[in-house]
Amino acid sequence: MSKTLLVIDMLVGFLEPGRPLYVGDEAAKIVSRVEQLILQERAKGTNIIFVCDAHDVGDLEFKMFPEHCVKGTEEANVIDRLVPYADSIVRKRRYSAFFDTDLEDRLKKSDTQELMLCGVCTDICVMHTAADARNRDLAVEIARSAVASFDQSAHNYALQHMGTILGVTVMGE
C-alpha cells in the first residue's frame, strides 16, 4: 500500500498575476508550502503526481470561466518554481483529476490507498478530486496551508464540506 501526493493546478494560468483566472494573493502564498510538502513527501517515498488543467480550444467550460490553460499554451505549464518536481503529470479537462484521465490506473499500479491533495482551487478542482477519490474508497488528506481559492468563504466551505461530508482529513489550522 502506498501514498500519492496530487499537486493540483499549480499552473501559470492560475498563479501568475494578470492571467484571466489568476487565483490571487492567497494562492501565491501557498507556493512555498506546496514546495515544502513535495520535498517532505518525496523524502518519505510518496508518489508525486502533478494534475494540470489542459483544455481544448473552445472548451464548454469557457462559458462559465474565461478561457484558460489551453493545451500547448504557457498558461497550462507548471509554474517555474515547481517544474523541477513535475516528473509525473496528468492532464485534465474538467474539475476532477479522475474524469477522463488515466489517474485511476496510475494509482492502482502504485497500489495507492491514500491520497494527499494540495493546490488550487480548494472549492473547485481540489474538492471534486477529493469527492471522486472518496467515491473510490481512497483515504484523502489535505494540508489546509497548501490549498487556496478565489473566494475565502468558498475555500472555507469546501474544507468544512470535505471534512464533514466526504470524510477527508483536513490537517493544520
Tab-separated table of N, CA and C in Angstrom:
chain	number	residue	atom	x	y	z
A	1	MET	N	0.842	-1.182	0.000
A	1	MET	CA	0.000	0.000	0.000
A	1	MET	C	0.885	1.243	0.000
A	2	SER	N	0.527	2.222	-0.826
A	2	SER	CA	1.350	3.432	-0.864
A	2	SER	C	0.481	4.687	-0.837
A	3	LYS	N	1.153	5.800	-0.773
A	3	LYS	CA	0.522	7.110	-0.709
A	3	LYS	C	0.964	7.908	-1.934
A	4	THR	N	0.063	8.750	-2.434
A	4	THR	CA	0.371	9.623	-3.560
A	4	THR	C	-0.044	11.050	-3.221
A	5	LEU	N	0.845	11.985	-3.495
A	5	LEU	CA	0.552	13.409	-3.371
A	5	LEU	C	0.122	13.921	-4.738
A	6	LEU	N	-1.083	14.500	-4.804
A	6	LEU	CA	-1.546	15.141	-6.026
A	6	LEU	C	-1.375	16.648	-5.873
A	7	VAL	N	-0.592	17.229	-6.761
A	7	VAL	CA	-0.344	18.673	-6.780
A	7	VAL	C	-1.248	19.223	-7.880
A	8	ILE	N	-2.314	19.903	-7.471
A	8	ILE	CA	-3.396	20.251	-8.395
A	8	ILE	C	-3.291	21.686	-8.905
A	9	ASP	N	-3.193	21.812	-10.212
A	9	ASP	CA	-3.300	23.083	-10.934
A	9	ASP	C	-2.374	24.199	-10.455
A	10	MET	N	-1.162	23.847	-10.105
A	10	MET	CA	-0.165	24.867	-9.748
A	10	MET	C	0.451	25.363	-11.057
A	11	LEU	N	-0.364	26.075	-11.811
A	11	LEU	CA	-0.066	26.442	-13.191
A	11	LEU	C	0.053	27.952	-13.381
A	12	VAL	N	0.749	28.320	-14.430
A	12	VAL	CA	0.921	29.725	-14.791
A	12	VAL	C	-0.444	30.422	-14.885
A	13	GLY	N	-1.419	29.773	-15.495
A	13	GLY	CA	-2.734	30.380	-15.696
A	13	GLY	C	-3.476	30.729	-14.428
A	14	PHE	N	-3.156	30.077	-13.330
A	14	PHE	CA	-3.824	30.336	-12.056
A	14	PHE	C	-2.959	31.139	-11.087
A	15	LEU	N	-1.652	31.098	-11.269
A	15	LEU	CA	-0.760	31.665	-10.261
A	15	LEU	C	0.031	32.883	-10.710
A	16	GLU	N	-0.091	33.261	-11.966
A	16	GLU	CA	0.641	34.433	-12.453
A	16	GLU	C	-0.314	35.630	-12.554
A	17	PRO	N	0.013	36.711	-11.848
A	17	PRO	CA	-0.845	37.906	-11.910
A	17	PRO	C	-1.070	38.353	-13.351
A	18	GLY	N	-2.281	38.821	-13.603
A	18	GLY	CA	-2.634	39.306	-14.927
A	18	GLY	C	-3.292	38.270	-15.814
A	19	ARG	N	-3.246	37.012	-15.432
A	19	ARG	CA	-3.919	35.964	-16.222
A	19	ARG	C	-5.421	36.009	-15.941
A	20	PRO	N	-6.254	35.599	-16.905
A	20	PRO	CA	-7.713	35.710	-16.738
A	20	PRO	C	-8.263	34.977	-15.507
A	21	LEU	N	-7.624	33.903	-15.092
A	21	LEU	CA	-8.091	33.168	-13.915
A	21	LEU	C	-7.048	33.151	-12.795
A	22	TYR	N	-6.323	34.235	-12.656
A	22	TYR	CA	-5.376	34.361	-11.538
A	22	TYR	C	-6.146	34.187	-10.236
A	23	VAL	N	-5.722	33.250	-9.428
A	23	VAL	CA	-6.434	32.937	-8.188
A	23	VAL	C	-6.229	34.030	-7.145
A	24	GLY	N	-5.123	34.733	-7.194
A	24	GLY	CA	-4.922	35.852	-6.292
A	24	GLY	C	-3.797	35.640	-5.310
A	25	ASP	N	-3.683	36.601	-4.420
A	25	ASP	CA	-2.579	36.607	-3.468
A	25	ASP	C	-2.600	35.413	-2.526
A	26	GLU	N	-3.786	34.909	-2.195
A	26	GLU	CA	-3.856	33.739	-1.310
A	26	GLU	C	-3.167	32.539	-1.963
A	27	ALA	N	-3.349	32.388	-3.258
A	27	ALA	CA	-2.703	31.285	-3.967
A	27	ALA	C	-1.193	31.471	-4.009
A	28	ALA	N	-0.767	32.708	-4.235
A	28	ALA	CA	0.673	32.980	-4.272
A	28	ALA	C	1.327	32.603	-2.948
A	29	LYS	N	0.586	32.760	-1.857
A	29	LYS	CA	1.112	32.445	-0.526
A	29	LYS	C	1.353	30.959	-0.303
A	30	ILE	N	0.657	30.099	-1.044
A	30	ILE	CA	0.810	28.657	-0.782
A	30	ILE	C	1.945	28.011	-1.563
A	31	VAL	N	2.537	28.718	-2.515
A	31	VAL	CA	3.567	28.110	-3.365
A	31	VAL	C	4.703	27.531	-2.534
A	32	SER	N	5.218	28.271	-1.580
A	32	SER	CA	6.331	27.752	-0.773
A	32	SER	C	5.885	26.581	0.083
A	33	ARG	N	4.651	26.613	0.573
A	33	ARG	CA	4.136	25.487	1.378
A	33	ARG	C	3.969	24.232	0.523
A	34	VAL	N	3.498	24.414	-0.707
A	34	VAL	CA	3.364	23.271	-1.621
A	34	VAL	C	4.745	22.678	-1.903
A	35	GLU	N	5.725	23.533	-2.138
A	35	GLU	CA	7.078	23.040	-2.386
A	35	GLU	C	7.605	22.276	-1.169
A	36	GLN	N	7.386	22.797	0.019
A	36	GLN	CA	7.815	22.095	1.243
A	36	GLN	C	7.139	20.733	1.361
A	37	LEU	N	5.859	20.700	1.052
A	37	LEU	CA	5.105	19.454	1.121
A	37	LEU	C	5.653	18.435	0.122
A	38	ILE	N	5.962	18.881	-1.081
A	38	ILE	CA	6.551	17.990	-2.090
A	38	ILE	C	7.864	17.416	-1.574
A	39	LEU	N	8.730	18.262	-1.046
A	39	LEU	CA	10.030	17.798	-0.540
A	39	LEU	C	9.863	16.838	0.631
A	40	GLN	N	8.962	17.171	1.524
A	40	GLN	CA	8.702	16.322	2.689
A	40	GLN	C	8.183	14.952	2.259
A	41	GLU	N	7.225	14.938	1.354
A	41	GLU	CA	6.634	13.665	0.915
A	41	GLU	C	7.596	12.874	0.036
A	42	ARG	N	8.366	13.559	-0.782
A	42	ARG	CA	9.370	12.879	-1.607
A	42	ARG	C	10.371	12.143	-0.726
A	43	ALA	N	10.788	12.773	0.368
A	43	ALA	CA	11.743	12.153	1.300
A	43	ALA	C	11.162	10.890	1.945
A	44	LYS	N	9.849	10.825	2.054
A	44	LYS	CA	9.176	9.659	2.635
A	44	LYS	C	8.921	8.563	1.594
A	45	GLY	N	9.200	8.862	0.333
A	45	GLY	CA	8.951	7.888	-0.721
A	45	GLY	C	7.548	7.955	-1.301
A	46	THR	N	6.827	9.011	-0.999
A	46	THR	CA	5.475	9.203	-1.519
A	46	THR	C	5.535	9.452	-3.026
A	47	ASN	N	4.618	8.848	-3.762
A	47	ASN	CA	4.478	9.134	-5.197
A	47	ASN	C	3.985	10.571	-5.338
A	48	ILE	N	4.450	11.270	-6.346
A	48	ILE	CA	4.014	12.642	-6.574
A	48	ILE	C	3.540	12.768	-8.019
A	49	ILE	N	2.306	13.240	-8.157
A	49	ILE	CA	1.724	13.451	-9.479
A	49	ILE	C	1.185	14.869	-9.546
A	50	PHE	N	1.579	15.596	-10.587
A	50	PHE	CA	1.026	16.913	-10.847
A	50	PHE	C	-0.204	16.735	-11.723
A	51	VAL	N	-1.283	17.369	-11.334
A	51	VAL	CA	-2.532	17.336	-12.092
A	51	VAL	C	-2.707	18.721	-12.691
A	52	CYS	N	-2.847	18.784	-14.015
A	52	CYS	CA	-2.797	20.073	-14.708
A	52	CYS	C	-3.966	20.262	-15.663
A	53	ASP	N	-4.664	21.379	-15.492
A	53	ASP	CA	-5.695	21.770	-16.443
A	53	ASP	C	-5.076	21.853	-17.836
A	54	ALA	N	-5.761	21.296	-18.818
A	54	ALA	CA	-5.293	21.333	-20.204
A	54	ALA	C	-6.527	21.243	-21.102
A	55	HIS	N	-7.124	22.388	-21.369
A	55	HIS	CA	-8.380	22.438	-22.112
A	55	HIS	C	-8.154	22.514	-23.614
A	56	ASP	N	-9.132	22.006	-24.355
A	56	ASP	CA	-9.161	22.191	-25.801
A	56	ASP	C	-9.625	23.614	-26.101
A	57	VAL	N	-9.256	24.125	-27.248
A	57	VAL	CA	-9.786	25.408	-27.714
A	57	VAL	C	-11.307	25.264	-27.799
A	58	GLY	N	-12.018	26.264	-27.303
A	58	GLY	CA	-13.482	26.230	-27.377
A	58	GLY	C	-14.147	25.330	-26.352
A	59	ASP	N	-13.423	24.861	-25.356
A	59	ASP	CA	-13.989	24.007	-24.313
A	59	ASP	C	-15.253	24.655	-23.744
A	60	LEU	N	-16.280	23.860	-23.499
A	60	LEU	CA	-17.533	24.391	-22.967
A	60	LEU	C	-17.375	25.008	-21.582
A	61	GLU	N	-16.323	24.653	-20.858
A	61	GLU	CA	-16.078	25.275	-19.552
A	61	GLU	C	-15.882	26.780	-19.694
A	62	PHE	N	-15.466	27.226	-20.868
A	62	PHE	CA	-15.222	28.649	-21.088
A	62	PHE	C	-16.519	29.457	-21.148
A	63	LYS	N	-17.675	28.782	-21.111
A	63	LYS	CA	-18.941	29.501	-20.975
A	63	LYS	C	-19.144	29.925	-19.522
A	64	MET	N	-18.463	29.236	-18.596
A	64	MET	CA	-18.568	29.557	-17.170
A	64	MET	C	-17.388	30.385	-16.685
A	65	PHE	N	-16.223	30.077	-17.202
A	65	PHE	CA	-14.982	30.742	-16.799
A	65	PHE	C	-14.294	31.284	-18.045
A	66	PRO	N	-13.486	32.337	-17.887
A	66	PRO	CA	-12.729	32.822	-19.048
A	66	PRO	C	-11.824	31.721	-19.606
A	67	GLU	N	-11.493	31.842	-20.876
A	67	GLU	CA	-10.575	30.883	-21.487
A	67	GLU	C	-9.289	30.847	-20.676
A	68	HIS	N	-8.839	29.639	-20.359
A	68	HIS	CA	-7.645	29.472	-19.528
A	68	HIS	C	-7.011	28.111	-19.775
A	69	CYS	N	-5.728	28.037	-19.553
A	69	CYS	CA	-4.971	26.779	-19.566
A	69	CYS	C	-5.293	25.896	-20.769
A	70	VAL	N	-5.271	26.494	-21.941
A	70	VAL	CA	-5.494	25.746	-23.180
A	70	VAL	C	-4.245	24.913	-23.464
A	71	LYS	N	-4.457	23.678	-23.890
A	71	LYS	CA	-3.344	22.775	-24.211
A	71	LYS	C	-2.323	23.488	-25.085
A	72	GLY	N	-1.051	23.315	-24.739
A	72	GLY	CA	0.023	23.861	-25.549
A	72	GLY	C	0.347	25.317	-25.297
A	73	THR	N	-0.417	25.985	-24.420
A	73	THR	CA	-0.124	27.388	-24.114
A	73	THR	C	0.692	27.482	-22.830
A	74	GLU	N	1.298	28.632	-22.642
A	74	GLU	CA	2.095	28.867	-21.431
A	74	GLU	C	1.252	28.711	-20.170
A	75	GLU	N	-0.010	29.123	-20.228
A	75	GLU	CA	-0.882	29.031	-19.058
A	75	GLU	C	-1.025	27.607	-18.539
A	76	ALA	N	-0.921	26.616	-19.399
A	76	ALA	CA	-1.099	25.222	-18.999
A	76	ALA	C	0.173	24.608	-18.406
A	77	ASN	N	1.239	25.416	-18.293
A	77	ASN	CA	2.509	24.922	-17.745
A	77	ASN	C	2.559	25.059	-16.226
A	78	VAL	N	3.226	24.111	-15.588
A	78	VAL	CA	3.508	24.196	-14.156
A	78	VAL	C	4.372	25.431	-13.924
A	79	ILE	N	4.132	26.137	-12.810
A	79	ILE	CA	4.930	27.332	-12.516
A	79	ILE	C	6.403	26.947	-12.380
A	80	ASP	N	7.272	27.870	-12.769
A	80	ASP	CA	8.717	27.608	-12.811
A	80	ASP	C	9.259	27.018	-11.515
A	81	ARG	N	8.836	27.550	-10.385
A	81	ARG	CA	9.377	27.098	-9.097
A	81	ARG	C	9.136	25.616	-8.837
A	82	LEU	N	8.055	25.070	-9.388
A	82	LEU	CA	7.713	23.667	-9.121
A	82	LEU	C	8.071	22.725	-10.266
A	83	VAL	N	8.506	23.259	-11.406
A	83	VAL	CA	8.866	22.421	-12.557
A	83	VAL	C	9.871	21.323	-12.198
A	84	PRO	N	10.881	21.594	-11.363
A	84	PRO	CA	11.846	20.530	-11.054
A	84	PRO	C	11.242	19.279	-10.405
A	85	TYR	N	10.035	19.403	-9.874
A	85	TYR	CA	9.392	18.275	-9.184
A	85	TYR	C	8.330	17.597	-10.042
A	86	ALA	N	8.032	18.153	-11.200
A	86	ALA	CA	6.909	17.692	-12.024
A	86	ALA	C	7.334	16.589	-12.990
A	87	ASP	N	7.773	15.478	-12.440
A	87	ASP	CA	8.203	14.341	-13.256
A	87	ASP	C	7.024	13.542	-13.804
A	88	SER	N	5.920	13.554	-13.079
A	88	SER	CA	4.743	12.797	-13.474
A	88	SER	C	3.560	13.762	-13.548
A	89	ILE	N	2.920	13.835	-14.719
A	89	ILE	CA	1.835	14.791	-14.943
A	89	ILE	C	0.614	14.082	-15.512
A	90	VAL	N	-0.548	14.430	-14.964
A	90	VAL	CA	-1.842	14.016	-15.513
A	90	VAL	C	-2.514	15.293	-16.005
A	91	ARG	N	-2.869	15.310	-17.272
A	91	ARG	CA	-3.554	16.476	-17.830
A	91	ARG	C	-5.056	16.200	-17.804
A	92	LYS	N	-5.806	17.186	-17.302
A	92	LYS	CA	-7.254	17.020	-17.171
A	92	LYS	C	-7.978	18.154	-17.879
A	93	ARG	N	-9.250	17.922	-18.182
A	93	ARG	CA	-10.042	18.949	-18.840
A	93	ARG	C	-11.303	19.297	-18.060
A	94	ARG	N	-11.468	18.704	-16.913
A	94	ARG	CA	-12.609	19.001	-16.043
A	94	ARG	C	-12.101	19.164	-14.621
A	95	TYR	N	-13.015	19.447	-13.703
A	95	TYR	CA	-12.618	19.731	-12.328
A	95	TYR	C	-11.897	18.557	-11.669
A	96	SER	N	-12.441	17.373	-11.806
A	96	SER	CA	-11.859	16.212	-11.136
A	96	SER	C	-10.672	15.649	-11.913
A	97	ALA	N	-9.632	15.316	-11.178
A	97	ALA	CA	-8.449	14.694	-11.782
A	97	ALA	C	-8.745	13.280	-12.278
A	98	PHE	N	-9.877	12.722	-11.883
A	98	PHE	CA	-10.234	11.368	-12.300
A	98	PHE	C	-11.019	11.340	-13.605
A	99	PHE	N	-11.677	12.448	-13.970
A	99	PHE	CA	-12.553	12.458	-15.131
A	99	PHE	C	-11.760	12.372	-16.427
A	100	ASP	N	-11.959	11.277	-17.155
A	100	ASP	CA	-11.388	11.101	-18.492
A	100	ASP	C	-9.857	11.214	-18.508
A	101	THR	N	-9.214	10.695	-17.438
A	101	THR	CA	-7.751	10.645	-17.362
A	101	THR	C	-7.326	9.225	-16.997
A	102	ASP	N	-6.025	9.000	-16.963
A	102	ASP	CA	-5.515	7.689	-16.552
A	102	ASP	C	-5.093	7.674	-15.078
A	103	LEU	N	-5.546	8.663	-14.300
A	103	LEU	CA	-5.133	8.740	-12.900
A	103	LEU	C	-5.478	7.481	-12.119
A	104	GLU	N	-6.684	6.994	-12.257
A	104	GLU	CA	-7.076	5.805	-11.504
A	104	GLU	C	-6.163	4.619	-11.817
A	105	ASP	N	-5.822	4.425	-13.081
A	105	ASP	CA	-4.905	3.338	-13.455
A	105	ASP	C	-3.533	3.535	-12.828
A	106	ARG	N	-3.034	4.752	-12.847
A	106	ARG	CA	-1.728	5.039	-12.237
A	106	ARG	C	-1.745	4.727	-10.742
A	107	LEU	N	-2.822	5.099	-10.078
A	107	LEU	CA	-2.919	4.859	-8.639
A	107	LEU	C	-3.002	3.359	-8.332
A	108	LYS	N	-3.721	2.624	-9.166
A	108	LYS	CA	-3.801	1.170	-8.974
A	108	LYS	C	-2.435	0.525	-9.176
A	109	LYS	N	-1.689	0.957	-10.199
A	109	LYS	CA	-0.364	0.384	-10.462
A	109	LYS	C	0.601	0.600	-9.315
A	110	SER	N	0.455	1.728	-8.618
A	110	SER	CA	1.341	2.009	-7.486
A	110	SER	C	0.736	1.541	-6.162
A	111	ASP	N	-0.410	0.857	-6.231
A	111	ASP	CA	-1.112	0.355	-5.041
A	111	ASP	C	-1.423	1.475	-4.047
A	112	THR	N	-1.778	2.636	-4.575
A	112	THR	CA	-2.126	3.779	-3.726
A	112	THR	C	-3.455	3.527	-3.043
A	113	GLN	N	-3.450	3.710	-1.740
A	113	GLN	CA	-4.666	3.631	-0.937
A	113	GLN	C	-4.968	4.963	-0.255
A	114	GLU	N	-3.979	5.858	-0.276
A	114	GLU	CA	-4.119	7.139	0.398
A	114	GLU	C	-3.612	8.255	-0.499
A	115	LEU	N	-4.410	9.320	-0.596
A	115	LEU	CA	-4.029	10.492	-1.361
A	115	LEU	C	-3.865	11.682	-0.434
A	116	MET	N	-2.899	12.526	-0.762
A	116	MET	CA	-2.770	13.834	-0.144
A	116	MET	C	-2.947	14.834	-1.278
A	117	LEU	N	-3.788	15.857	-1.049
A	117	LEU	CA	-4.059	16.842	-2.081
A	117	LEU	C	-3.557	18.212	-1.660
A	118	CYS	N	-3.043	18.962	-2.638
A	118	CYS	CA	-2.668	20.350	-2.421
A	118	CYS	C	-2.864	21.081	-3.732
A	119	GLY	N	-2.928	22.426	-3.659
A	119	GLY	CA	-3.032	23.220	-4.873
A	119	GLY	C	-4.249	24.107	-4.915
A	120	VAL	N	-4.708	24.416	-6.124
A	120	VAL	CA	-5.847	25.311	-6.338
A	120	VAL	C	-6.833	24.640	-7.294
A	121	CYS	N	-8.033	25.008	-7.218
A	121	CYS	CA	-8.777	25.814	-6.262
A	121	CYS	C	-9.490	24.880	-5.285
A	122	THR	N	-9.442	25.221	-4.018
A	122	THR	CA	-9.980	24.379	-2.956
A	122	THR	C	-11.406	23.939	-3.251
A	123	ASP	N	-12.255	24.874	-3.636
A	123	ASP	CA	-13.682	24.605	-3.818
A	123	ASP	C	-14.038	24.090	-5.209
A	124	ILE	N	-13.059	23.972	-6.073
A	124	ILE	CA	-13.359	23.501	-7.426
A	124	ILE	C	-12.592	22.198	-7.670
A	125	CYS	N	-11.409	22.277	-8.222
A	125	CYS	CA	-10.683	21.071	-8.620
A	125	CYS	C	-10.227	20.225	-7.437
A	126	VAL	N	-9.826	20.852	-6.347
A	126	VAL	CA	-9.406	20.070	-5.178
A	126	VAL	C	-10.596	19.302	-4.616
A	127	MET	N	-11.729	19.988	-4.398
A	127	MET	CA	-12.887	19.326	-3.805
A	127	MET	C	-13.466	18.235	-4.712
A	128	HIS	N	-13.543	18.488	-6.008
A	128	HIS	CA	-14.109	17.480	-6.904
A	128	HIS	C	-13.190	16.266	-7.044
A	129	THR	N	-11.899	16.494	-6.988
A	129	THR	CA	-10.954	15.374	-6.989
A	129	THR	C	-11.082	14.585	-5.691
A	130	ALA	N	-11.206	15.284	-4.575
A	130	ALA	CA	-11.379	14.611	-3.280
A	130	ALA	C	-12.648	13.763	-3.278
A	131	ALA	N	-13.745	14.313	-3.796
A	131	ALA	CA	-15.009	13.566	-3.835
A	131	ALA	C	-14.867	12.300	-4.672
A	132	ASP	N	-14.254	12.424	-5.840
A	132	ASP	CA	-14.083	11.241	-6.685
A	132	ASP	C	-13.143	10.221	-6.054
A	133	ALA	N	-12.139	10.680	-5.345
A	133	ALA	CA	-11.238	9.756	-4.636
A	133	ALA	C	-11.989	9.018	-3.531
A	134	ARG	N	-12.800	9.743	-2.774
A	134	ARG	CA	-13.571	9.114	-1.690
A	134	ARG	C	-14.581	8.130	-2.269
A	135	ASN	N	-15.158	8.442	-3.450
A	135	ASN	CA	-16.085	7.507	-4.101
A	135	ASN	C	-15.379	6.240	-4.556
A	136	ARG	N	-14.063	6.284	-4.600
A	136	ARG	CA	-13.253	5.107	-4.929
A	136	ARG	C	-12.658	4.484	-3.662
A	137	ASP	N	-13.151	4.903	-2.516
A	137	ASP	CA	-12.730	4.387	-1.205
A	137	ASP	C	-11.263	4.647	-0.886
A	138	LEU	N	-10.703	5.683	-1.449
A	138	LEU	CA	-9.344	6.085	-1.093
A	138	LEU	C	-9.397	7.027	0.103
A	139	ALA	N	-8.459	6.885	1.008
A	139	ALA	CA	-8.313	7.844	2.100
A	139	ALA	C	-7.734	9.121	1.504
A	140	VAL	N	-8.214	10.265	1.976
A	140	VAL	CA	-7.750	11.545	1.441
A	140	VAL	C	-7.422	12.480	2.585
A	141	GLU	N	-6.276	13.149	2.458
A	141	GLU	CA	-5.941	14.205	3.401
A	141	GLU	C	-5.530	15.446	2.630
A	142	ILE	N	-5.787	16.591	3.264
A	142	ILE	CA	-5.473	17.879	2.665
A	142	ILE	C	-4.753	18.714	3.699
A	143	ALA	N	-3.647	19.311	3.287
A	143	ALA	CA	-2.938	20.257	4.142
A	143	ALA	C	-3.594	21.623	3.938
A	144	ARG	N	-4.291	22.103	4.941
A	144	ARG	CA	-5.018	23.374	4.863
A	144	ARG	C	-4.130	24.524	4.369
A	145	SER	N	-2.857	24.506	4.771
A	145	SER	CA	-1.948	25.596	4.400
A	145	SER	C	-1.419	25.475	2.976
A	146	ALA	N	-1.819	24.425	2.258
A	146	ALA	CA	-1.309	24.197	0.902
A	146	ALA	C	-2.424	24.163	-0.143
A	147	VAL	N	-3.562	24.777	0.196
A	147	VAL	CA	-4.663	24.934	-0.760
A	147	VAL	C	-5.175	26.361	-0.685
A	148	ALA	N	-5.725	26.854	-1.789
A	148	ALA	CA	-6.259	28.216	-1.840
A	148	ALA	C	-7.305	28.299	-2.938
A	149	SER	N	-8.088	29.397	-2.881
A	149	SER	CA	-9.095	29.623	-3.908
A	149	SER	C	-9.335	31.111	-4.101
A	150	PHE	N	-10.161	31.442	-5.095
A	150	PHE	CA	-10.505	32.830	-5.407
A	150	PHE	C	-11.238	33.500	-4.248
A	151	ASP	N	-12.082	32.726	-3.600
A	151	ASP	CA	-13.041	33.252	-2.638
A	151	ASP	C	-12.811	32.570	-1.291
A	152	GLN	N	-12.448	33.340	-0.287
A	152	GLN	CA	-12.113	32.773	1.022
A	152	GLN	C	-13.298	32.041	1.645
A	153	SER	N	-14.509	32.543	1.484
A	153	SER	CA	-15.659	31.849	2.081
A	153	SER	C	-15.915	30.519	1.364
A	154	ALA	N	-15.736	30.477	0.057
A	154	ALA	CA	-15.886	29.214	-0.682
A	154	ALA	C	-14.776	28.235	-0.285
A	155	HIS	N	-13.582	28.739	-0.095
A	155	HIS	CA	-12.446	27.930	0.365
A	155	HIS	C	-12.778	27.306	1.722
A	156	ASN	N	-13.249	28.133	2.653
A	156	ASN	CA	-13.589	27.631	3.992
A	156	ASN	C	-14.716	26.618	3.944
A	157	TYR	N	-15.751	26.909	3.140
A	157	TYR	CA	-16.857	25.966	2.994
A	157	TYR	C	-16.356	24.632	2.447
A	158	ALA	N	-15.519	24.683	1.427
A	158	ALA	CA	-15.021	23.452	0.808
A	158	ALA	C	-14.243	22.606	1.813
A	159	LEU	N	-13.399	23.229	2.601
A	159	LEU	CA	-12.646	22.477	3.622
A	159	LEU	C	-13.599	21.836	4.627
A	160	GLN	N	-14.596	22.599	5.057
A	160	GLN	CA	-15.578	22.068	6.015
A	160	GLN	C	-16.368	20.921	5.384
A	161	HIS	N	-16.822	21.107	4.171
A	161	HIS	CA	-17.603	20.090	3.461
A	161	HIS	C	-16.782	18.812	3.257
A	162	MET	N	-15.558	18.978	2.812
A	162	MET	CA	-14.712	17.796	2.592
A	162	MET	C	-14.478	17.045	3.901
A	163	GLY	N	-14.291	17.789	4.989
A	163	GLY	CA	-14.052	17.147	6.274
A	163	GLY	C	-15.268	16.444	6.843
A	164	THR	N	-16.422	17.110	6.822
A	164	THR	CA	-17.600	16.539	7.481
A	164	THR	C	-18.446	15.645	6.589
A	165	ILE	N	-18.497	15.919	5.303
A	165	ILE	CA	-19.350	15.151	4.401
A	165	ILE	C	-18.575	14.079	3.632
A	166	LEU	N	-17.375	14.422	3.174
A	166	LEU	CA	-16.606	13.471	2.372
A	166	LEU	C	-15.676	12.594	3.201
A	167	GLY	N	-15.436	12.955	4.445
A	167	GLY	CA	-14.538	12.161	5.294
A	167	GLY	C	-13.068	12.385	5.004
A	168	VAL	N	-12.746	13.551	4.452
A	168	VAL	CA	-11.358	13.921	4.185
A	168	VAL	C	-10.723	14.393	5.492
A	169	THR	N	-9.476	14.027	5.720
A	169	THR	CA	-8.746	14.532	6.863
A	169	THR	C	-8.118	15.874	6.467
A	170	VAL	N	-8.562	16.945	7.126
A	170	VAL	CA	-8.028	18.273	6.853
A	170	VAL	C	-7.014	18.574	7.941
A	171	MET	N	-5.751	18.687	7.548
A	171	MET	CA	-4.649	18.863	8.507
A	171	MET	C	-4.297	20.336	8.663
A	172	GLY	N	-3.912	20.708	9.865
A	172	GLY	CA	-3.457	22.074	10.130
A	172	GLY	C	-4.585	22.965	10.558
A	173	GLU	N	-4.214	24.173	10.934
A	173	GLU	CA	-5.198	25.141	11.417
A	173	GLU	C	-5.934	25.806	10.282
